[in-house]
Amino acid sequence: RKNLVLRAQNLDQLKSESEQQLSASSMESKNEFPELNRNLYPDIEPYMKLSLFLQPVVFLHGGPGGGTSPSNRKFFDPEFYRIILFDQRGAGKSTPHACLVDNTTWDLVEDIEKLREHLDIPEWQVFGGSWGSTLALAYSQSHPEKVTGIVLRGIFLLRKKEIDWFYEGGAAAIFPDAWEPFRDLIPENERGSFIDAYWKRLNSDDVETQYAAARAWTKWEMMTAHLLPNEDHIKKGDDDKFSLAFARIENHYFVNRGFLASDSFLLDNIEKIRHINTIIVQGRYDVCCPMMSAWDLHKAWPEADFKVVPDAGHSANEPGIAAELVAGNEKLKNIIQRNGP
């Protein structure tokens, strides 16, 4: 019994000491920290929004040298697509502006692949029109395992007959009024090759000579890009900064035949991408990239959907072409939704 009483007394003593220690600790806490906030914090917006699944699509602009614009996103459902625009070397916001150093088709193909890796994208859809269709084919043939689908518009295979048609007088039969200012900048003794004559001026040491050639080159293309004239589009030829990149880079690629191994290189390598779901959209009256190229691609690749817009020229923004491009992206979206990511 004495032992029990002593133990009880010891427990009471320990309890008293513990309470004193807690009380002291509480006092220290009150002295160490300010009064705690009990008010709700204000509403905030998330700094990042993610969906469980967004299909990545890379947009490849035309030219080369044309650059991207925010309106390029309008072809894609933003609830389904993760839309990736990028300005190719020397174009748009890329620097150095209008630079031709290390600027080839294969440099751009490598850039696209580096971009995919940087964004940690396993595979993506590829979308390109005009020169963008050229680059889309070159990239997809180089990395077919990374491509889920392709949408092409205004097919340009960068063959000699296509370049000769537009820059050596063929298209002048349809647009003689737009052709004459382009032609007249070059002396008669240099008109055997307008591509070479413009290269000389676009790479002149005199900046004003470069700008004059760039304006003439760009206006020629802007005036022929729509079935019906588009004044806003034509005015881009008056923008010296845009024109210089557009003309210098285009001419650089055309002088070098796109840095492709042969004239039929892209057609010769269709087998590498034959299995990829693809939509080809072509304006019937496209003067910049005449339908012969789209037809040749269709004959080599009958598995791809081929849509000819009967009342359109070259521009992606013409109503009929824009509608088919949106529909093409919707078709690829439906295929992915049906089969799963």
mmCIF file of C-alpha atoms in Angstrom:
data_model
loop_
_atom_site.group_PDB
_atom_site.id
_atom_site.type_symbol
_atom_site.label_atom_id
_atom_site.label_comp_id
_atom_site.label_asym_id
_atom_site.label_seq_id
_atom_site.Cartn_x
_atom_site.Cartn_y
_atom_site.Cartn_z
ATOM 1 C CA ARG A 1 0.000 0.000 0.000
ATOM 2 C CA LYS A 2 2.862 2.376 0.811
ATOM 3 C CA ASN A 3 4.317 1.592 -2.603
ATOM 4 C CA LEU A 4 0.985 2.385 -4.278
ATOM 5 C CA VAL A 5 0.693 5.687 -2.430
ATOM 6 C CA LEU A 6 4.250 6.684 -3.363
ATOM 7 C CA ARG A 7 3.639 5.792 -6.990
ATOM 8 C CA ALA A 8 0.444 7.870 -7.012
ATOM 9 C CA GLN A 9 2.288 10.781 -5.482
ATOM 10 C CA ASN A 10 5.051 10.440 -8.093
ATOM 11 C CA LEU A 11 2.437 10.449 -10.907
ATOM 12 C CA ASP A 12 0.783 13.558 -9.510
ATOM 13 C CA GLN A 13 4.171 15.252 -9.295
ATOM 14 C CA LEU A 14 5.050 14.328 -12.909
ATOM 15 C CA LYS A 15 1.663 15.568 -14.123
ATOM 16 C CA SER A 16 2.137 18.891 -12.365
ATOM 17 C CA GLU A 17 5.625 19.332 -13.843
ATOM 18 C CA SER A 18 4.357 18.474 -17.352
ATOM 19 C CA GLU A 19 1.542 21.019 -17.118
ATOM 20 C CA GLN A 20 3.999 23.675 -16.031
ATOM 21 C CA GLN A 21 6.264 22.881 -19.002
ATOM 22 C CA LEU A 22 3.323 23.051 -21.461
ATOM 23 C CA SER A 23 2.199 26.349 -20.008
ATOM 24 C CA ALA A 24 5.685 27.774 -20.375
ATOM 25 C CA SER A 25 5.952 26.464 -23.954
ATOM 26 C CA SER A 26 2.617 28.026 -24.825
ATOM 27 C CA MET A 27 3.776 31.370 -23.481
ATOM 28 C CA GLU A 28 6.951 31.142 -25.543
ATOM 29 C CA SER A 29 4.912 30.367 -28.704
ATOM 30 C CA LYS A 30 2.685 33.382 -28.138
ATOM 31 C CA ASN A 31 5.731 35.570 -27.793
ATOM 32 C CA GLU A 32 7.571 34.030 -30.810
ATOM 33 C CA PHE A 33 4.782 34.170 -33.484
ATOM 34 C CA PRO A 34 2.382 37.006 -34.416
ATOM 35 C CA GLU A 35 -1.336 36.512 -34.162
ATOM 36 C CA LEU A 36 -2.437 33.822 -36.632
ATOM 37 C CA ASN A 37 -4.514 34.826 -39.657
ATOM 38 C CA ARG A 38 -8.041 33.379 -39.753
ATOM 39 C CA ASN A 39 -9.350 35.149 -42.841
ATOM 40 C CA LEU A 40 -9.849 33.466 -46.242
ATOM 41 C CA TYR A 41 -7.309 34.392 -48.876
ATOM 42 C CA PRO A 42 -8.623 36.168 -52.013
ATOM 43 C CA ASP A 43 -9.619 34.339 -55.203
ATOM 44 C CA ILE A 44 -6.710 33.638 -57.562
ATOM 45 C CA GLU A 45 -6.348 32.266 -61.079
ATOM 46 C CA PRO A 46 -4.282 29.133 -61.752
ATOM 47 C CA TYR A 47 -0.843 29.795 -63.222
ATOM 48 C CA MET A 48 -1.137 26.666 -65.351
ATOM 49 C CA LYS A 49 -4.111 24.871 -66.875
ATOM 50 C CA LEU A 50 -3.775 21.277 -68.027
ATOM 51 C CA SER A 51 -6.209 18.795 -69.499
ATOM 52 C CA LEU A 52 -5.869 15.071 -69.118
ATOM 53 C CA PHE A 53 -5.305 14.837 -72.869
ATOM 54 C CA LEU A 54 -4.559 17.463 -75.510
ATOM 55 C CA GLN A 55 -3.404 16.423 -78.971
ATOM 56 C CA PRO A 56 -0.247 18.387 -79.886
ATOM 57 C CA VAL A 57 -0.138 19.886 -83.368
ATOM 58 C CA VAL A 58 2.783 21.825 -84.839
ATOM 59 C CA PHE A 59 1.948 24.551 -87.361
ATOM 60 C CA LEU A 60 4.536 25.047 -90.133
ATOM 61 C CA HIS A 61 4.218 28.444 -91.816
ATOM 62 C CA GLY A 62 4.793 29.238 -95.456
ATOM 63 C CA GLY A 63 7.351 31.192 -97.400
ATOM 64 C CA PRO A 64 9.879 30.138 -96.288
ATOM 65 C CA GLY A 65 10.208 33.394 -94.392
ATOM 66 C CA GLY A 66 6.503 34.121 -93.830
ATOM 67 C CA GLY A 67 6.396 33.730 -90.049
ATOM 68 C CA THR A 68 3.362 32.885 -87.912
ATOM 69 C CA SER A 69 0.418 34.969 -86.674
ATOM 70 C CA PRO A 70 -2.155 34.430 -83.894
ATOM 71 C CA SER A 71 -4.858 33.763 -86.514
ATOM 72 C CA ASN A 72 -3.050 30.533 -87.446
ATOM 73 C CA ARG A 73 -4.606 28.946 -84.347
ATOM 74 C CA LYS A 74 -8.137 29.287 -85.739
ATOM 75 C CA PHE A 75 -7.923 26.082 -87.736
ATOM 76 C CA PHE A 76 -7.833 23.963 -84.557
ATOM 77 C CA ASP A 77 -10.322 23.132 -81.801
ATOM 78 C CA PRO A 78 -8.661 24.680 -78.714
ATOM 79 C CA GLU A 79 -10.524 22.282 -76.434
ATOM 80 C CA PHE A 80 -8.806 19.334 -78.114
ATOM 81 C CA TYR A 81 -5.534 20.583 -79.610
ATOM 82 C CA ARG A 82 -2.368 21.863 -77.990
ATOM 83 C CA ILE A 83 -1.433 24.300 -80.769
ATOM 84 C CA ILE A 84 2.274 24.971 -81.289
ATOM 85 C CA LEU A 85 3.340 27.819 -83.587
ATOM 86 C CA PHE A 86 6.981 28.591 -84.202
ATOM 87 C CA ASP A 87 8.797 31.044 -86.438
ATOM 88 C CA GLN A 88 11.377 29.324 -88.619
ATOM 89 C CA ARG A 89 14.960 30.581 -88.813
ATOM 90 C CA GLY A 90 15.184 34.236 -89.805
ATOM 91 C CA ALA A 91 11.388 34.683 -89.957
ATOM 92 C CA GLY A 92 8.836 36.361 -87.716
ATOM 93 C CA LYS A 93 10.223 36.805 -84.211
ATOM 94 C CA SER A 94 13.206 34.530 -84.796
ATOM 95 C CA THR A 95 16.613 36.173 -84.718
ATOM 96 C CA PRO A 96 18.810 37.132 -86.434
ATOM 97 C CA HIS A 97 16.153 38.570 -88.745
ATOM 98 C CA ALA A 98 16.277 37.535 -92.432
ATOM 99 C CA CYS A 99 19.482 35.593 -91.774
ATOM 100 C CA LEU A 100 20.527 32.957 -94.327
ATOM 101 C CA VAL A 101 23.427 31.416 -92.387
ATOM 102 C CA ASP A 102 22.783 27.764 -91.433
ATOM 103 C CA ASN A 103 19.287 28.127 -92.870
ATOM 104 C CA THR A 104 18.364 25.019 -94.858
ATOM 105 C CA THR A 105 15.478 22.581 -95.015
ATOM 106 C CA TRP A 106 17.417 20.116 -92.901
ATOM 107 C CA ASP A 107 18.282 22.733 -90.281
ATOM 108 C CA LEU A 108 14.545 23.393 -89.965
ATOM 109 C CA VAL A 109 13.736 19.677 -89.756
ATOM 110 C CA GLU A 110 16.247 19.426 -86.917
ATOM 111 C CA ASP A 111 14.716 22.494 -85.234
ATOM 112 C CA ILE A 112 11.255 20.910 -85.339
ATOM 113 C CA GLU A 113 12.542 17.745 -83.747
ATOM 114 C CA LYS A 114 14.409 19.693 -81.053
ATOM 115 C CA LEU A 115 11.201 21.614 -80.341
ATOM 116 C CA ARG A 116 9.258 18.378 -79.917
ATOM 117 C CA GLU A 117 11.866 17.037 -77.512
ATOM 118 C CA HIS A 118 12.041 20.330 -75.592
ATOM 119 C CA LEU A 119 8.263 20.281 -75.077
ATOM 120 C CA ASP A 120 8.445 16.621 -74.022
ATOM 121 C CA ILE A 121 5.944 15.557 -76.695
ATOM 122 C CA PRO A 122 6.152 11.870 -77.668
ATOM 123 C CA GLU A 123 4.389 12.395 -81.012
ATOM 124 C CA TRP A 124 2.307 15.073 -82.708
ATOM 125 C CA GLN A 125 0.178 16.077 -85.661
ATOM 126 C CA VAL A 126 1.845 18.127 -88.419
ATOM 127 C CA PHE A 127 0.074 20.950 -90.296
ATOM 128 C CA GLY A 128 1.621 22.939 -93.150
ATOM 129 C CA GLY A 129 0.618 24.954 -96.190
ATOM 130 C CA SER A 130 2.537 26.158 -99.254
ATOM 131 C CA TRP A 131 6.227 25.985 -98.217
ATOM 132 C CA GLY A 132 4.836 24.593 -94.957
ATOM 133 C CA SER A 133 3.608 21.568 -96.927
ATOM 134 C CA THR A 134 7.144 21.069 -98.252
ATOM 135 C CA LEU A 135 8.597 21.219 -94.756
ATOM 136 C CA ALA A 136 5.818 19.030 -93.331
ATOM 137 C CA LEU A 137 6.629 16.313 -95.865
ATOM 138 C CA ALA A 138 10.384 16.603 -95.266
ATOM 139 C CA TYR A 139 9.971 16.418 -91.480
ATOM 140 C CA SER A 140 7.440 13.580 -91.563
ATOM 141 C CA GLN A 141 9.592 11.534 -93.922
ATOM 142 C CA SER A 142 12.575 12.073 -91.593
ATOM 143 C CA HIS A 143 10.640 11.222 -88.391
ATOM 144 C CA PRO A 144 7.542 9.207 -89.371
ATOM 145 C CA GLU A 145 7.366 7.506 -85.966
ATOM 146 C CA LYS A 146 6.745 10.905 -84.329
ATOM 147 C CA VAL A 147 3.798 11.912 -86.543
ATOM 148 C CA THR A 148 0.172 11.014 -85.705
ATOM 149 C CA GLY A 149 -1.438 12.752 -88.680
ATOM 150 C CA ILE A 150 -0.786 15.338 -91.405
ATOM 151 C CA VAL A 151 -2.827 18.180 -92.923
ATOM 152 C CA LEU A 152 -1.348 19.779 -96.065
ATOM 153 C CA ARG A 153 -2.519 22.796 -98.083
ATOM 154 C CA GLY A 154 -1.378 24.393 -101.357
ATOM 155 C CA ILE A 155 1.123 21.696 -102.213
ATOM 156 C CA PHE A 156 4.654 22.817 -103.072
ATOM 157 C CA LEU A 157 7.184 20.085 -103.848
ATOM 158 C CA LEU A 158 9.959 22.565 -104.724
ATOM 159 C CA ARG A 159 10.576 21.133 -108.173
ATOM 160 C CA LYS A 160 12.181 23.190 -110.940
ATOM 161 C CA LYS A 161 8.980 23.338 -112.990
ATOM 162 C CA GLU A 162 7.081 24.800 -110.030
ATOM 163 C CA ILE A 163 9.687 27.519 -109.450
ATOM 164 C CA ASP A 164 9.903 28.289 -113.183
ATOM 165 C CA TRP A 165 6.104 28.533 -113.391
ATOM 166 C CA PHE A 166 5.858 31.225 -110.742
ATOM 167 C CA TYR A 167 9.168 33.095 -111.016
ATOM 168 C CA GLU A 168 10.189 32.755 -114.651
ATOM 169 C CA GLY A 169 7.053 33.915 -116.427
ATOM 170 C CA GLY A 170 4.438 31.144 -116.392
ATOM 171 C CA ALA A 171 2.047 32.733 -113.908
ATOM 172 C CA ALA A 172 2.488 36.057 -115.736
ATOM 173 C CA ALA A 173 -0.021 34.780 -118.298
ATOM 174 C CA ILE A 174 -2.724 35.027 -115.629
ATOM 175 C CA PHE A 175 -1.448 38.078 -113.724
ATOM 176 C CA PRO A 176 0.392 40.216 -116.318
ATOM 177 C CA ASP A 177 -0.406 43.412 -114.407
ATOM 178 C CA ALA A 178 1.161 42.070 -111.196
ATOM 179 C CA TRP A 179 4.098 40.540 -113.112
ATOM 180 C CA GLU A 180 5.330 43.682 -114.827
ATOM 181 C CA PRO A 181 6.634 45.498 -111.701
ATOM 182 C CA PHE A 182 8.398 42.283 -110.658
ATOM 183 C CA ARG A 183 9.896 41.907 -114.132
ATOM 184 C CA ASP A 184 10.792 45.560 -114.679
ATOM 185 C CA LEU A 185 13.050 45.778 -111.619
ATOM 186 C CA ILE A 186 15.485 43.539 -113.509
ATOM 187 C CA PRO A 187 17.371 44.810 -116.602
ATOM 188 C CA GLU A 188 16.589 42.953 -119.824
ATOM 189 C CA ASN A 189 20.065 41.442 -120.027
ATOM 190 C CA GLU A 190 19.525 39.675 -116.663
ATOM 191 C CA ARG A 191 16.059 38.263 -117.314
ATOM 192 C CA GLY A 192 17.322 34.833 -118.318
ATOM 193 C CA SER A 193 16.886 33.873 -114.648
ATOM 194 C CA PHE A 194 14.803 36.107 -112.390
ATOM 195 C CA ILE A 195 15.668 33.905 -109.403
ATOM 196 C CA ASP A 196 19.390 34.588 -109.888
ATOM 197 C CA ALA A 197 18.874 38.273 -110.668
ATOM 198 C CA TYR A 198 16.856 38.780 -107.489
ATOM 199 C CA TRP A 199 19.410 36.802 -105.474
ATOM 200 C CA LYS A 200 22.048 39.311 -106.541
ATOM 201 C CA ARG A 201 19.935 42.236 -105.313
ATOM 202 C CA LEU A 202 18.574 40.626 -102.160
ATOM 203 C CA ASN A 203 22.161 39.955 -101.094
ATOM 204 C CA SER A 204 23.534 43.322 -102.149
ATOM 205 C CA ASP A 205 25.787 45.319 -99.829
ATOM 206 C CA ASP A 206 23.397 48.236 -100.319
ATOM 207 C CA VAL A 207 20.418 48.016 -97.940
ATOM 208 C CA GLU A 208 18.110 50.097 -100.161
ATOM 209 C CA THR A 209 18.803 47.748 -103.067
ATOM 210 C CA GLN A 210 17.807 44.833 -100.825
ATOM 211 C CA TYR A 211 14.586 46.562 -99.752
ATOM 212 C CA ALA A 212 13.571 47.499 -103.304
ATOM 213 C CA ALA A 213 14.026 43.908 -104.479
ATOM 214 C CA ALA A 214 12.259 42.546 -101.386
ATOM 215 C CA ARG A 215 9.211 44.779 -101.935
ATOM 216 C CA ALA A 216 8.898 43.788 -105.601
ATOM 217 C CA TRP A 217 9.327 40.078 -104.829
ATOM 218 C CA THR A 218 6.820 40.105 -101.974
ATOM 219 C CA LYS A 219 4.142 42.144 -103.761
ATOM 220 C CA TRP A 220 4.245 39.747 -106.723
ATOM 221 C CA GLU A 221 3.345 36.850 -104.447
ATOM 222 C CA MET A 222 0.837 38.790 -102.332
ATOM 223 C CA MET A 223 -1.050 39.938 -105.450
ATOM 224 C CA THR A 224 -1.440 36.370 -106.735
ATOM 225 C CA ALA A 225 -2.226 34.495 -103.522
ATOM 226 C CA HIS A 226 -6.027 34.913 -103.573
ATOM 227 C CA LEU A 227 -8.650 34.059 -106.140
ATOM 228 C CA LEU A 228 -10.030 37.574 -105.574
ATOM 229 C CA PRO A 229 -7.611 40.401 -104.668
ATOM 230 C CA ASN A 230 -7.078 40.929 -100.942
ATOM 231 C CA GLU A 231 -5.859 44.466 -100.268
ATOM 232 C CA ASP A 232 -4.742 43.778 -96.690
ATOM 233 C CA HIS A 233 -2.621 40.888 -97.915
ATOM 234 C CA ILE A 234 -1.118 42.977 -100.727
ATOM 235 C CA LYS A 235 -0.129 45.722 -98.256
ATOM 236 C CA LYS A 236 2.277 43.288 -96.567
ATOM 237 C CA GLY A 237 4.569 44.003 -99.504
ATOM 238 C CA ASP A 238 4.990 47.565 -98.212
ATOM 239 C CA ASP A 239 6.365 46.349 -94.875
ATOM 240 C CA ASP A 240 10.130 46.424 -95.373
ATOM 241 C CA LYS A 241 10.896 44.241 -92.357
ATOM 242 C CA PHE A 242 8.444 41.514 -93.382
ATOM 243 C CA SER A 243 9.377 41.746 -97.061
ATOM 244 C CA LEU A 244 13.105 41.450 -96.457
ATOM 245 C CA ALA A 245 12.800 38.186 -94.518
ATOM 246 C CA PHE A 246 10.125 36.825 -96.850
ATOM 247 C CA ALA A 247 12.002 37.568 -100.071
ATOM 248 C CA ARG A 248 15.555 36.816 -98.925
ATOM 249 C CA ILE A 249 14.715 33.478 -97.339
ATOM 250 C CA GLU A 250 12.394 32.340 -100.147
ATOM 251 C CA ASN A 251 14.951 33.226 -102.791
ATOM 252 C CA HIS A 252 17.744 31.541 -100.797
ATOM 253 C CA TYR A 253 15.799 28.272 -100.697
ATOM 254 C CA PHE A 254 14.740 28.441 -104.342
ATOM 255 C CA VAL A 255 18.239 29.174 -105.629
ATOM 256 C CA ASN A 256 19.360 26.062 -103.743
ATOM 257 C CA ARG A 257 16.354 23.965 -104.865
ATOM 258 C CA GLY A 258 15.239 23.508 -101.279
ATOM 259 C CA PHE A 259 18.471 21.707 -100.378
ATOM 260 C CA LEU A 260 16.786 18.489 -101.545
ATOM 261 C CA ALA A 261 18.826 15.641 -103.010
ATOM 262 C CA SER A 262 16.776 15.464 -106.214
ATOM 263 C CA ASP A 263 13.925 17.211 -108.000
ATOM 264 C CA SER A 264 11.480 14.448 -107.055
ATOM 265 C CA PHE A 265 12.859 13.823 -103.559
ATOM 266 C CA LEU A 266 9.603 14.315 -101.637
ATOM 267 C CA LEU A 267 7.586 12.169 -104.042
ATOM 268 C CA ASP A 268 10.258 9.472 -104.022
ATOM 269 C CA ASN A 269 9.980 9.108 -100.232
ATOM 270 C CA ILE A 270 6.202 8.863 -99.854
ATOM 271 C CA GLU A 271 6.513 5.200 -98.862
ATOM 272 C CA LYS A 272 7.939 6.289 -95.500
ATOM 273 C CA ILE A 273 4.694 8.095 -94.572
ATOM 274 C CA ARG A 274 2.076 6.207 -96.577
ATOM 275 C CA HIS A 275 0.565 4.763 -93.382
ATOM 276 C CA ILE A 276 -0.049 8.148 -91.715
ATOM 277 C CA ASN A 277 -3.594 9.567 -91.814
ATOM 278 C CA THR A 278 -3.323 12.603 -94.092
ATOM 279 C CA ILE A 279 -5.582 15.248 -95.640
ATOM 280 C CA ILE A 280 -4.492 17.247 -98.721
ATOM 281 C CA VAL A 281 -6.380 20.497 -99.441
ATOM 282 C CA GLN A 282 -5.829 22.327 -102.739
ATOM 283 C CA GLY A 283 -7.430 25.393 -104.322
ATOM 284 C CA ARG A 284 -8.400 24.687 -107.926
ATOM 285 C CA TYR A 285 -7.158 28.111 -109.080
ATOM 286 C CA ASP A 286 -3.996 28.309 -106.997
ATOM 287 C CA VAL A 287 -1.510 30.298 -109.078
ATOM 288 C CA CYS A 288 1.366 30.307 -106.562
ATOM 289 C CA CYS A 289 1.370 26.513 -106.146
ATOM 290 C CA PRO A 290 -0.628 25.211 -109.117
ATOM 291 C CA MET A 291 -2.697 22.092 -108.747
ATOM 292 C CA MET A 292 -0.312 19.969 -110.819
ATOM 293 C CA SER A 293 1.785 19.432 -107.678
ATOM 294 C CA ALA A 294 -1.157 18.422 -105.502
ATOM 295 C CA TRP A 295 -2.298 16.102 -108.278
ATOM 296 C CA ASP A 296 1.141 14.488 -108.531
ATOM 297 C CA LEU A 297 1.155 13.999 -104.751
ATOM 298 C CA HIS A 298 -2.341 12.522 -104.879
ATOM 299 C CA LYS A 299 -1.320 10.061 -107.610
ATOM 300 C CA ALA A 300 1.726 8.988 -105.602
ATOM 301 C CA TRP A 301 -0.283 8.802 -102.360
ATOM 302 C CA PRO A 302 -3.887 7.771 -103.113
ATOM 303 C CA GLU A 303 -4.397 6.659 -99.491
ATOM 304 C CA ALA A 304 -4.437 10.325 -98.368
ATOM 305 C CA ASP A 305 -7.726 12.246 -98.504
ATOM 306 C CA PHE A 306 -7.619 14.705 -101.411
ATOM 307 C CA LYS A 307 -9.890 17.756 -101.258
ATOM 308 C CA VAL A 308 -10.012 20.183 -104.198
ATOM 309 C CA VAL A 309 -11.726 23.478 -103.397
ATOM 310 C CA PRO A 310 -13.434 24.578 -106.645
ATOM 311 C CA ASP A 311 -13.648 28.313 -105.896
ATOM 312 C CA ALA A 312 -10.301 29.115 -104.279
ATOM 313 C CA GLY A 313 -6.754 30.168 -105.010
ATOM 314 C CA HIS A 314 -3.739 29.741 -102.749
ATOM 315 C CA SER A 315 -4.440 31.396 -99.400
ATOM 316 C CA ALA A 316 -5.403 29.365 -96.338
ATOM 317 C CA ASN A 317 -7.768 32.189 -95.383
ATOM 318 C CA GLU A 318 -10.045 31.834 -98.394
ATOM 319 C CA PRO A 319 -13.417 30.565 -97.098
ATOM 320 C CA GLY A 320 -13.491 27.249 -98.953
ATOM 321 C CA ILE A 321 -9.907 26.335 -98.077
ATOM 322 C CA ALA A 322 -10.288 27.386 -94.439
ATOM 323 C CA ALA A 323 -13.419 25.224 -94.155
ATOM 324 C CA GLU A 324 -11.635 22.157 -95.528
ATOM 325 C CA LEU A 325 -8.628 22.704 -93.253
ATOM 326 C CA VAL A 326 -10.864 22.864 -90.193
ATOM 327 C CA ALA A 327 -12.738 19.775 -91.411
ATOM 328 C CA GLY A 328 -9.439 17.957 -91.920
ATOM 329 C CA ASN A 329 -8.367 18.658 -88.353
ATOM 330 C CA GLU A 330 -11.798 17.565 -87.132
ATOM 331 C CA LYS A 331 -11.465 14.282 -89.009
ATOM 332 C CA LEU A 332 -8.085 13.575 -87.408
ATOM 333 C CA LYS A 333 -9.566 14.562 -84.038
ATOM 334 C CA ASN A 334 -12.399 12.056 -84.508
ATOM 335 C CA ILE A 335 -9.938 9.317 -85.447
ATOM 336 C CA ILE A 336 -7.942 9.948 -82.269
ATOM 337 C CA GLN A 337 -11.077 10.069 -80.113
ATOM 338 C CA ARG A 338 -12.275 6.816 -81.625
ATOM 339 C CA ASN A 339 -8.966 5.003 -81.263
ATOM 340 C CA GLY A 340 -7.740 6.675 -78.070
ATOM 341 C CA PRO A 341 -4.477 8.578 -77.502
#
